[in-house]
CSV table of C-alpha atoms and ligand atoms in Angstrom, one decimal:
chain,number,residue,atom,x,y,z
P,1,UNK,CA,0.0,0.0,0.0
P,2,UNK,CA,1.2,3.6,-0.7
P,3,UNK,CA,0.9,5.7,2.4
P,4,UNK,CA,1.4,9.3,3.3
P,5,UNK,CA,1.9,10.8,6.8
P,6,UNK,CA,1.1,14.5,7.0
P,7,UNK,CA,3.2,16.7,9.2
P,8,UNK,CA,6.9,17.5,10.0
P,9,UNK,CA,7.5,16.9,13.7
P,10,UNK,CA,9.0,14.3,16.0
P,11,UNK,CA,5.5,12.7,16.2
P,12,UNK,CA,5.4,12.2,12.4
P,13,UNK,CA,8.9,10.8,12.2
P,14,UNK,CA,8.0,8.3,15.0
P,15,UNK,CA,4.8,7.3,13.1
P,16,UNK,CA,6.9,6.9,9.9
P,17,UNK,CA,9.5,4.8,11.8
P,18,UNK,CA,6.8,2.4,13.0
P,19,UNK,CA,4.9,2.2,9.6
P,20,UNK,CA,8.1,1.5,7.8
P,21,UNK,CA,8.3,-1.8,9.8
P,22,UNK,CA,5.1,-3.0,8.3
P,23,UNK,CA,5.2,-5.8,5.7
P,24,UNK,CA,2.1,-4.3,4.0
P,25,UNK,CA,3.8,-1.1,3.0
P,26,UNK,CA,4.9,-0.3,-0.5
P,27,UNK,CA,5.8,3.3,-0.6
P,28,UNK,CA,5.9,5.7,2.3
P,29,UNK,CA,5.6,9.5,1.9
P,30,UNK,CA,5.9,12.2,4.4
P,31,UNK,CA,4.3,15.6,3.6
P,32,UNK,CA,6.3,17.8,4.1
P,33,UNK,CA,8.5,15.8,6.6
P,34,UNK,CA,11.9,16.7,7.9
P,35,UNK,CA,15.6,15.5,7.7
P,36,UNK,CA,14.7,12.4,9.7
P,37,UNK,CA,11.7,11.3,7.7
P,38,UNK,CA,13.7,11.9,4.5
P,39,UNK,CA,15.9,8.9,5.4
P,40,UNK,CA,13.0,6.4,5.7
P,41,UNK,CA,10.3,8.0,3.5
P,42,UNK,CA,10.0,10.2,0.5
P,43,UNK,CA,9.4,13.8,1.6
P,44,UNK,CA,7.1,15.9,-0.6
P,45,UNK,CA,7.2,19.6,-0.1
P,46,UNK,CA,3.6,20.7,0.0
P,47,UNK,CA,1.4,22.9,2.1
P,48,UNK,CA,-0.9,20.6,4.0
P,49,UNK,CA,-3.3,23.4,4.7
P,50,UNK,CA,-4.0,23.7,1.0
P,51,UNK,CA,-6.3,20.7,0.5
P,52,UNK,CA,-6.8,21.1,-3.3
P,53,UNK,CA,-3.0,21.1,-3.9
P,54,UNK,CA,-2.6,18.2,-1.4
P,55,UNK,CA,-5.2,16.2,-3.3
P,56,UNK,CA,-3.2,16.7,-6.5
P,57,UNK,CA,-0.1,15.4,-4.7
P,58,UNK,CA,-2.0,12.4,-3.4
P,59,UNK,CA,-3.3,11.5,-6.9
P,60,UNK,CA,0.0,12.0,-8.6
P,61,UNK,CA,1.8,9.7,-6.2
P,62,UNK,CA,-1.0,7.1,-6.1
P,63,UNK,CA,-1.3,7.4,-2.3
P,64,UNK,CA,-4.0,5.0,-1.0
P,65,UNK,CA,-4.1,6.0,2.7
P,66,UNK,CA,-3.4,9.3,4.5
P,67,UNK,CA,-2.5,9.5,8.2
P,68,UNK,CA,-2.8,13.0,9.6
P,69,UNK,CA,-0.3,14.0,12.3
P,70,UNK,CA,-1.2,17.5,13.6
P,71,UNK,CA,-4.5,18.9,14.7
P,72,UNK,CA,-4.9,22.0,12.4
P,73,UNK,CA,-5.8,20.1,9.2
P,74,UNK,CA,-8.2,17.9,11.1
P,75,UNK,CA,-10.0,20.9,12.7
P,76,UNK,CA,-10.1,22.4,9.2
P,77,UNK,CA,-11.9,19.4,7.9
P,78,UNK,CA,-9.3,17.5,5.9
P,79,UNK,CA,-11.0,14.1,6.6
P,80,UNK,CA,-14.4,15.3,5.2
P,81,UNK,CA,-12.6,16.8,2.2
P,82,UNK,CA,-10.5,13.7,1.4
P,83,UNK,CA,-13.5,11.3,2.0
P,84,UNK,CA,-15.5,13.3,-0.5
P,85,UNK,CA,-12.7,12.7,-3.0
P,86,UNK,CA,-12.7,9.0,-2.1
P,87,UNK,CA,-9.3,9.0,-0.5
P,88,UNK,CA,-8.9,6.8,2.6
P,89,UNK,CA,-7.8,8.9,5.5
P,90,UNK,CA,-7.2,8.2,9.2
P,91,UNK,CA,-8.4,10.8,11.7
P,92,UNK,CA,-11.7,12.3,13.0
P,93,UNK,CA,-14.0,14.3,10.9
P,94,UNK,CA,-14.4,18.1,11.2
P,95,UNK,CA,-17.3,17.9,13.6
P,96,UNK,CA,-15.6,15.4,16.0
P,97,UNK,CA,-12.4,17.4,15.8
P,98,UNK,CA,-14.2,20.1,17.9
P,99,UNK,CA,-13.2,18.0,20.9
P,100,UNK,CA,-9.8,19.7,20.5
P,101,UNK,CA,-10.8,22.6,18.2
P,102,UNK,CA,-13.2,24.2,20.7
P,103,UNK,CA,-12.7,24.0,24.4
P,104,UNK,CA,-16.3,25.2,24.8
P,105,UNK,CA,-17.6,22.2,22.8
P,106,UNK,CA,-15.5,19.8,24.9
P,107,UNK,CA,-16.6,21.4,28.2
P,108,UNK,CA,-20.3,21.4,27.3
P,109,UNK,CA,-20.1,17.7,26.3
P,110,UNK,CA,-18.6,17.0,29.7
P,111,UNK,CA,-21.3,18.9,31.5
P,112,UNK,CA,-24.1,17.1,29.5
P,113,UNK,CA,-22.7,13.6,30.1
P,114,UNK,CA,-21.3,14.0,33.6
P,115,UNK,CA,-17.7,13.5,32.6
P,116,UNK,CA,-15.4,14.7,35.4
P,117,UNK,CA,-13.7,18.0,34.5
P,118,UNK,CA,-12.9,21.3,36.2
P,119,UNK,CA,-15.9,23.6,36.9
P,120,UNK,CA,-16.1,26.2,34.3
P,121,UNK,CA,-17.9,29.1,32.6
P,122,UNK,CA,-17.9,30.1,28.9
P,123,UNK,CA,-18.1,33.8,28.0
P,124,UNK,CA,-18.0,36.1,25.0
P,125,UNK,CA,-18.4,39.3,26.9
P,126,UNK,CA,-16.1,40.9,29.4
P,127,UNK,CA,-18.6,42.0,32.0
P,128,UNK,CA,-20.0,38.4,32.6
P,129,UNK,CA,-16.5,36.9,32.5
P,130,UNK,CA,-15.2,39.5,35.0
P,131,UNK,CA,-18.1,38.8,37.3
P,132,UNK,CA,-17.2,35.0,37.2
P,133,UNK,CA,-13.5,35.7,37.9
P,134,UNK,CA,-14.3,38.0,40.8
P,135,UNK,CA,-16.8,35.5,42.3
P,136,UNK,CA,-14.4,32.5,42.0
P,137,UNK,CA,-11.1,34.2,42.7
P,138,UNK,CA,-7.6,32.9,42.0
P,139,UNK,CA,-6.0,30.6,41.1
P,140,UNK,CA,-8.1,30.4,38.0
P,141,UNK,CA,-7.4,29.0,34.5
P,142,UNK,CA,-8.1,31.2,31.5
P,143,UNK,CA,-8.4,29.4,28.1
P,144,UNK,CA,-9.0,30.6,24.6
P,145,UNK,CA,-11.8,28.6,23.1
P,146,UNK,CA,-10.1,27.8,19.8
P,147,UNK,CA,-6.7,26.4,18.7
P,148,UNK,CA,-3.9,28.6,19.8
P,149,UNK,CA,-0.7,26.6,19.0
P,150,UNK,CA,-0.3,25.7,22.7
P,151,UNK,CA,-0.4,29.3,23.8
P,152,UNK,CA,-4.0,29.7,24.7
P,153,UNK,CA,-4.0,28.6,28.4
P,154,UNK,CA,-2.8,30.6,31.3
P,155,UNK,CA,-2.9,29.6,34.9
P,156,UNK,CA,-3.6,32.9,36.7
P,157,UNK,CA,-2.5,33.4,40.3
P,158,UNK,CA,-4.4,36.7,40.7
P,159,UNK,CA,-7.7,38.1,39.7
P,160,UNK,CA,-6.0,41.0,37.9
P,161,UNK,CA,-3.9,38.6,35.7
P,162,UNK,CA,-7.1,36.6,34.9
P,163,UNK,CA,-8.9,39.8,33.9
P,164,UNK,CA,-6.1,40.9,31.7
P,165,UNK,CA,-5.7,37.5,29.9
P,166,UNK,CA,-9.5,37.3,29.5
P,167,UNK,CA,-9.7,40.7,27.9
P,168,UNK,CA,-6.9,39.9,25.5
P,169,UNK,CA,-8.7,36.7,24.3
P,170,UNK,CA,-12.1,38.5,24.0
P,171,UNK,CA,-10.3,41.3,22.0
P,172,UNK,CA,-9.2,38.7,19.5
P,173,UNK,CA,-5.6,37.8,20.5
P,174,UNK,CA,-6.2,34.4,18.9
P,175,UNK,CA,-7.6,34.3,15.4
P,176,UNK,CA,-9.5,31.0,16.0
P,177,UNK,CA,-12.1,32.3,18.4
P,178,UNK,CA,-13.0,35.3,20.6
P,179,UNK,CA,-14.6,33.2,23.2
P,180,UNK,CA,-13.0,32.4,26.6
P,181,UNK,CA,-13.4,29.4,28.9
P,182,UNK,CA,-12.7,30.1,32.6
P,183,UNK,CA,-11.9,27.1,34.7
P,184,UNK,CA,-11.3,26.0,38.3
P,185,UNK,CA,-7.7,25.1,38.9
P,186,UNK,CA,-7.3,21.4,39.8
P,187,UNK,CA,-4.2,20.3,41.7
P,188,UNK,CA,-2.6,17.0,40.9
P,189,UNK,CA,-0.4,15.1,38.5
P,190,UNK,CA,-0.9,14.9,34.8
P,191,UNK,CA,-1.2,11.8,32.6
P,192,UNK,CA,-1.4,11.7,28.8
P,193,UNK,CA,-3.8,8.8,28.1
P,194,UNK,CA,-4.3,7.5,24.5
P,195,UNK,CA,-6.9,5.5,22.8
P,196,UNK,CA,-7.3,4.4,19.2
P,197,UNK,CA,-10.8,4.4,18.0
P,198,UNK,CA,-13.1,3.1,15.2
P,199,UNK,CA,-16.9,3.3,14.8
P,200,UNK,CA,-17.5,0.1,16.9
P,201,UNK,CA,-14.7,-0.1,19.5
P,202,UNK,CA,-11.6,1.4,20.9
P,203,UNK,CA,-8.3,0.2,22.3
P,204,UNK,CA,-6.0,1.6,24.9
P,205,UNK,CA,-3.1,3.1,23.0
P,206,UNK,CA,-0.5,3.8,25.6
P,207,UNK,CA,0.1,6.3,28.4
P,208,UNK,CA,2.9,8.8,29.0
P,209,UNK,CA,3.9,11.8,31.0
P,210,UNK,CA,5.0,14.9,29.2
P,211,UNK,CA,7.1,17.7,30.7
P,212,UNK,CA,5.7,21.0,29.5
P,213,UNK,CA,7.9,23.5,31.4
P,214,UNK,CA,11.2,24.6,29.8
P,215,UNK,CA,13.3,24.3,32.9
P,216,UNK,CA,14.4,21.5,35.2
P,217,UNK,CA,12.2,20.6,38.2
P,218,UNK,CA,9.3,21.8,36.0
P,219,UNK,CA,10.0,25.5,36.2
P,220,UNK,CA,9.8,28.4,33.6
P,221,UNK,CA,7.4,29.0,30.8
P,222,UNK,CA,5.3,26.3,29.1
P,223,UNK,CA,6.6,24.7,25.9
P,224,UNK,CA,5.2,22.1,23.4
P,225,UNK,CA,6.9,19.4,25.5
P,226,UNK,CA,10.5,19.0,26.6
P,227,UNK,CA,10.4,15.2,27.0
P,228,UNK,CA,8.2,12.3,28.0
P,229,UNK,CA,8.3,8.8,29.2
P,230,UNK,CA,6.0,5.8,28.9
P,231,UNK,CA,4.2,4.1,30.5
P,232,UNK,CA,3.0,6.7,33.0
P,233,UNK,CA,4.0,5.7,36.5
P,234,UNK,CA,0.6,6.8,37.8
P,235,UNK,CA,-1.5,4.6,35.7
P,236,UNK,CA,-2.8,1.7,37.8
P,237,UNK,CA,-5.4,-0.8,36.6
P,238,UNK,CA,-8.0,0.8,38.9
P,239,UNK,CA,-7.3,4.3,37.7
P,240,UNK,CA,-7.4,3.1,34.1
P,241,UNK,CA,-10.9,1.6,34.7
P,242,UNK,CA,-12.1,4.9,36.0
P,243,UNK,CA,-10.6,6.7,33.0
P,244,UNK,CA,-12.4,4.4,30.6
P,245,UNK,CA,-15.7,4.3,32.4
P,246,UNK,CA,-16.0,7.9,33.4
P,247,UNK,CA,-14.3,9.7,30.5
P,248,UNK,CA,-13.5,7.7,27.3
P,249,UNK,CA,-16.6,5.6,27.0
P,250,UNK,CA,-19.2,8.4,27.6
P,251,UNK,CA,-17.3,10.6,25.2
P,252,UNK,CA,-17.3,8.0,22.4
P,253,UNK,CA,-21.0,7.3,23.0
P,254,UNK,CA,-21.8,11.0,22.9
P,255,UNK,CA,-20.0,11.4,19.6
P,256,UNK,CA,-21.8,8.5,18.2
P,257,UNK,CA,-25.2,9.8,19.4
P,258,UNK,CA,-24.3,13.2,17.8
P,259,UNK,CA,-24.0,11.3,14.4
P,260,UNK,CA,-20.2,11.7,14.3
P,261,UNK,CA,-18.7,8.5,15.6
P,262,UNK,CA,-15.1,9.2,16.5
P,263,UNK,CA,-12.3,7.6,14.5
P,264,UNK,CA,-8.6,8.1,15.0
P,265,UNK,CA,-6.2,8.7,17.8
P,266,UNK,CA,-7.8,10.2,20.9
P,267,UNK,CA,-5.5,11.8,23.5
P,268,UNK,CA,-7.0,12.7,26.9
P,269,UNK,CA,-5.0,15.1,29.0
P,270,UNK,CA,-5.9,14.2,32.5
P,271,UNK,CA,-5.3,15.6,36.0
P,272,UNK,CA,-5.2,13.0,38.7
P,273,UNK,CA,-6.4,14.3,42.0
P,274,UNK,CA,-6.9,12.0,45.0
P,275,UNK,CA,-6.9,8.9,42.7
P,276,UNK,CA,-9.7,10.5,40.6
P,277,UNK,CA,-9.2,11.4,36.9
P,278,UNK,CA,-10.4,14.9,35.6
P,279,UNK,CA,-10.4,15.7,31.9
P,280,UNK,CA,-8.3,18.7,31.3
P,281,UNK,CA,-8.3,18.6,27.5
P,282,UNK,CA,-8.9,16.4,24.5
P,283,UNK,CA,-6.5,16.2,21.6
P,284,UNK,CA,-7.6,14.5,18.4
P,285,UNK,CA,-4.2,13.2,17.5
P,286,UNK,CA,-1.1,11.7,19.1
P,287,UNK,CA,0.8,13.9,21.5
P,288,UNK,CA,4.3,15.2,20.6
P,289,UNK,CA,6.6,14.1,22.3
P,290,UNK,CA,4.4,11.3,23.7
P,291,UNK,CA,4.0,9.6,20.4
P,292,UNK,CA,7.8,9.1,20.2
P,293,UNK,CA,7.9,7.1,23.4
P,294,UNK,CA,4.7,5.1,22.7
P,295,UNK,CA,5.9,4.1,19.2
P,296,UNK,CA,9.1,2.7,20.8
P,297,UNK,CA,6.9,0.3,22.9
P,298,UNK,CA,4.3,-0.7,20.3
P,299,UNK,CA,4.9,-4.3,19.1
P,300,UNK,CA,1.9,-4.7,16.8
P,301,UNK,CA,2.1,-3.6,13.1
P,302,UNK,CA,0.8,0.0,13.1
P,303,UNK,CA,-0.4,-0.2,9.5
P,304,UNK,CA,-2.5,-3.3,10.3
P,305,UNK,CA,-4.1,-1.4,13.2
P,306,UNK,CA,-4.9,1.6,11.1
P,307,UNK,CA,-6.1,-0.5,8.2
P,308,UNK,CA,-8.5,-2.4,10.5
P,309,UNK,CA,-9.8,0.9,11.8
P,310,UNK,CA,-10.6,2.2,8.4
P,311,UNK,CA,-12.6,-1.0,7.9
P,312,UNK,CA,-14.2,-0.6,11.4
P,313,UNK,CA,-12.7,-3.9,12.4
P,314,UNK,CA,-10.5,-2.8,15.3
P,315,UNK,CA,-12.1,-5.3,17.6
P,316,UNK,CA,-10.4,-8.1,15.6
P,317,UNK,CA,-7.0,-6.8,16.5
P,318,UNK,CA,-4.9,-7.3,19.7
P,319,UNK,CA,-2.4,-4.6,20.4
P,320,UNK,CA,0.8,-5.7,22.0
P,321,UNK,CA,3.2,-3.6,24.0
P,322,UNK,CA,6.8,-4.0,25.2
P,323,UNK,CA,7.1,-4.0,28.9
P,324,UNK,CA,10.1,-1.8,28.7
P,325,UNK,CA,10.2,1.9,29.8
P,326,UNK,CA,10.8,4.4,27.1
P,327,UNK,CA,11.9,8.0,27.3
P,328,UNK,CA,12.5,10.9,25.0
P,329,UNK,CA,14.5,14.0,25.7
P,330,UNK,CA,13.9,16.9,23.4
P,331,UNK,CA,16.9,18.7,22.2
P,332,UNK,CA,15.9,22.4,21.6
P,333,UNK,CA,17.4,25.4,20.0
P,334,UNK,CA,18.7,27.9,22.7
P,335,UNK,CA,16.1,30.6,23.4
P,336,UNK,CA,13.1,28.3,22.9
P,337,UNK,CA,10.2,28.8,23.7
P,338,UNK,CA,10.9,32.5,22.9
P,339,UNK,CA,13.1,33.6,20.1
P,340,UNK,CA,15.6,31.0,18.9
P,341,UNK,CA,18.3,30.7,16.3
P,342,UNK,CA,17.7,28.8,13.1
P,343,UNK,CA,19.9,27.3,10.4
P,344,UNK,CA,22.5,26.1,12.8
P,345,UNK,CA,24.5,23.0,11.9
P,346,UNK,CA,24.1,19.9,14.1
P,347,UNK,CA,27.2,17.6,14.0
P,348,UNK,CA,28.0,14.0,14.9
P,349,UNK,CA,24.5,12.6,14.7
P,350,UNK,CA,26.0,9.6,12.8
P,351,UNK,CA,28.0,8.7,16.0
P,352,UNK,CA,24.8,7.4,17.6
P,353,UNK,CA,24.0,3.8,16.9
P,354,UNK,CA,20.3,3.4,16.1
P,355,UNK,CA,18.4,0.2,16.9
P,356,UNK,CA,15.2,-1.0,18.4
P,357,UNK,CA,16.1,0.6,21.8
P,358,UNK,CA,17.7,3.8,20.6
P,359,UNK,CA,16.2,6.2,18.1
P,360,UNK,CA,16.5,9.9,17.1
P,361,UNK,CA,13.3,11.3,15.9
P,362,UNK,CA,13.8,14.6,14.1
P,363,UNK,CA,11.5,17.6,14.5
P,364,UNK,CA,12.7,21.0,13.3
P,365,UNK,CA,15.5,19.9,11.0
P,366,UNK,CA,16.4,19.9,7.4
P,367,UNK,CA,19.3,18.6,5.4
P,368,UNK,CA,21.5,20.3,2.8
P,369,UNK,CA,24.6,19.0,1.1
P,370,UNK,CA,24.5,16.0,3.5
P,371,UNK,CA,24.6,18.2,6.6
P,372,UNK,CA,21.8,18.6,9.1
P,373,UNK,CA,20.6,22.0,10.2
P,374,UNK,CA,18.0,23.2,12.7
P,375,UNK,CA,14.9,25.2,11.7
P,376,UNK,CA,12.6,24.9,14.7
P,377,UNK,CA,12.4,25.3,18.5
P,378,UNK,CA,12.1,21.6,19.2
P,379,UNK,CA,14.7,20.0,17.0
P,380,UNK,CA,15.6,16.4,17.9
P,381,UNK,CA,14.0,13.7,20.2
P,382,UNK,CA,16.6,11.5,21.7
P,383,UNK,CA,14.7,8.4,22.5
P,384,UNK,CA,15.6,5.2,24.3
P,385,UNK,CA,13.9,2.2,25.9
P,386,UNK,CA,15.2,-0.2,28.5
P,387,UNK,CA,14.2,-2.4,31.5
P,388,UNK,CA,14.1,0.6,33.8
P,389,UNK,CA,13.3,4.3,33.3
P,390,UNK,CA,16.7,5.2,34.9
P,391,UNK,CA,18.6,3.0,32.4
P,392,UNK,CA,16.5,4.4,29.5
P,393,UNK,CA,17.3,8.0,30.6
P,394,UNK,CA,21.0,7.2,31.0
P,395,UNK,CA,21.1,5.8,27.5
P,396,UNK,CA,19.3,8.9,26.0
P,397,UNK,CA,21.7,11.2,27.9
P,398,UNK,CA,24.7,9.4,26.7
P,399,UNK,CA,23.5,9.5,23.1
P,400,UNK,CA,22.9,13.3,23.5
P,401,UNK,CA,26.4,13.7,24.7
P,402,UNK,CA,27.7,12.3,21.4
P,403,UNK,CA,26.0,15.1,19.5
P,404,UNK,CA,27.9,18.2,18.8
P,405,UNK,CA,25.6,21.2,18.7
P,406,UNK,CA,26.6,24.4,20.3
P,407,UNK,CA,23.2,26.0,19.9
P,408,UNK,CA,21.2,23.3,21.6
P,409,UNK,CA,19.9,22.7,25.1
P,410,UNK,CA,17.8,20.0,26.9
P,411,UNK,CA,16.4,19.0,30.3
P,412,UNK,CA,18.5,16.4,32.1
P,413,UNK,CA,15.7,15.5,34.5
P,414,UNK,CA,12.9,14.1,32.3
P,415,UNK,CA,11.1,11.4,34.3
P,416,UNK,CA,12.3,12.9,37.6
P,417,UNK,CA,9.1,12.4,39.6
P,418,UNK,CA,8.8,8.7,38.5
P,419,UNK,CA,12.5,8.0,39.1
P,420,UNK,CA,12.3,9.7,42.6
P,421,UNK,CA,9.4,7.5,43.6
P,422,UNK,CA,10.8,4.3,42.2
Y,1,AMP,P1,-4.3,22.5,27.9
Y,1,AMP,O1,-3.8,23.3,26.7
Y,1,AMP,O2,-5.7,22.6,28.2
Y,1,AMP,O3,-3.7,21.2,28.0
Y,1,AMP,O4,-3.6,23.3,29.2
Y,1,AMP,C1,-2.2,23.4,29.3
Y,1,AMP,C2,-1.7,23.0,30.6
Y,1,AMP,O5,-2.3,23.8,31.6
Y,1,AMP,C3,-2.2,21.6,31.0
Y,1,AMP,O6,-1.3,20.6,30.6
Y,1,AMP,C4,-2.2,21.7,32.5
Y,1,AMP,O7,-0.9,21.6,33.0
Y,1,AMP,C5,-2.6,23.1,32.8
Y,1,AMP,N1,-4.1,23.2,33.0
Y,1,AMP,C6,-5.1,23.4,32.1
Y,1,AMP,N2,-6.3,23.4,32.7
Y,1,AMP,C7,-6.0,23.2,34.1
Y,1,AMP,C8,-6.9,23.2,35.2
Y,1,AMP,N3,-8.2,23.3,35.1
Y,1,AMP,N4,-6.3,22.9,36.4
Y,1,AMP,C9,-5.0,22.8,36.5
Y,1,AMP,N5,-4.1,22.9,35.5
Y,1,AMP,C10,-4.6,23.1,34.3
Y,2,LIG,N1,2.6,17.0,24.4
Y,2,LIG,C1,1.5,17.8,24.3
Y,2,LIG,C2,0.7,17.8,23.1
Y,2,LIG,O1,1.1,17.1,22.1
Y,2,LIG,O2,-0.2,18.6,23.0
């Protein structure tokens, strides 16, 4: 089968890496891809937000199945578009993509179906929002309703800060929506919980813990994710049952009842408070960098899983996982998440021996004259798996030390909470 993965991050490289192991694959394309995907797939330079052009590329290259990596094309309706053109595509339709595309949609669905989540209010005028903020006080979480490239959430420790952030959103700081969602702050530890879903059933698709803050000991500004490990140390069987029964199953049933059965990867961002899960957010895709650590542990043929979903036969498949722990440490360009340097050469990558337990997934990289350069904030994902998380982390750290890149930095403490408690 000829396949295309859409996107250019570490997540897409990890998906390509796994797909490439499938015996069913004929040609693998990554659109637009990066310097890492280029080694295992054919990169095609195309703008994935231009659906008409993308369709031309799909036809020209006889691509039979499209796997969508990032959220924006899903929220913009790529699945509906390609389905109309009779192209097989893996991901939720535009309506179901509101689970990530509109926080108001997600919160209202939770309220209607008693799915545990933070108490909230949704506002499109400042007077009502400000009354809610003053009544509830700080800390309070202020969220832009629509997609905001990871920048739409602020945890406000004072009423003044909450009012300021609310006003900015209502004034149109984010193009996607002028609505604001105000939420109670829930204490606890976070888990990224994944499911893979077709019309009739779903399977657990791995757990992980991300590290969003830029600095060690979880300090400094939020980022897209500085590293992750899998499985999450918090996920017991009992907790997993609660997550399935209280959160995943009612959501999938609600989407079906709305006439838009969910299909694709479903990523629940959860806060665990006193052994109870609360839904913080839904994402309609794999996480990045969570995907990198999950793909390292997946034993079943990914293409077989996705193919069975397209045919709504997921319940015929058993998904197998390695019992090992995996970790990824994100090597970033200095300055990230603020302004950072681009076009800086990264040397010595070939000194790292790649195998089933050690991989480098590229994100913001490109290659020119056989040299690798950076062109993003998050640049490389140094990924390892081993019998213990400490061993996996040591392997990743020793691989990073082989790389010669003067303009990069990373967190040495990924997995610190789990390692401290082990
Ligand atoms: P989101 O984009 O919704 O995932 O929010 C980004 C981050 O903000 C989450 O990963 C949490 O760490 C934090 N966060 C969001 N909502 C809440 C909440 N209601 N209570 C506590 N932390 C939150
Ligand atoms: N790792 C967080 C995300 O993918 O949204």
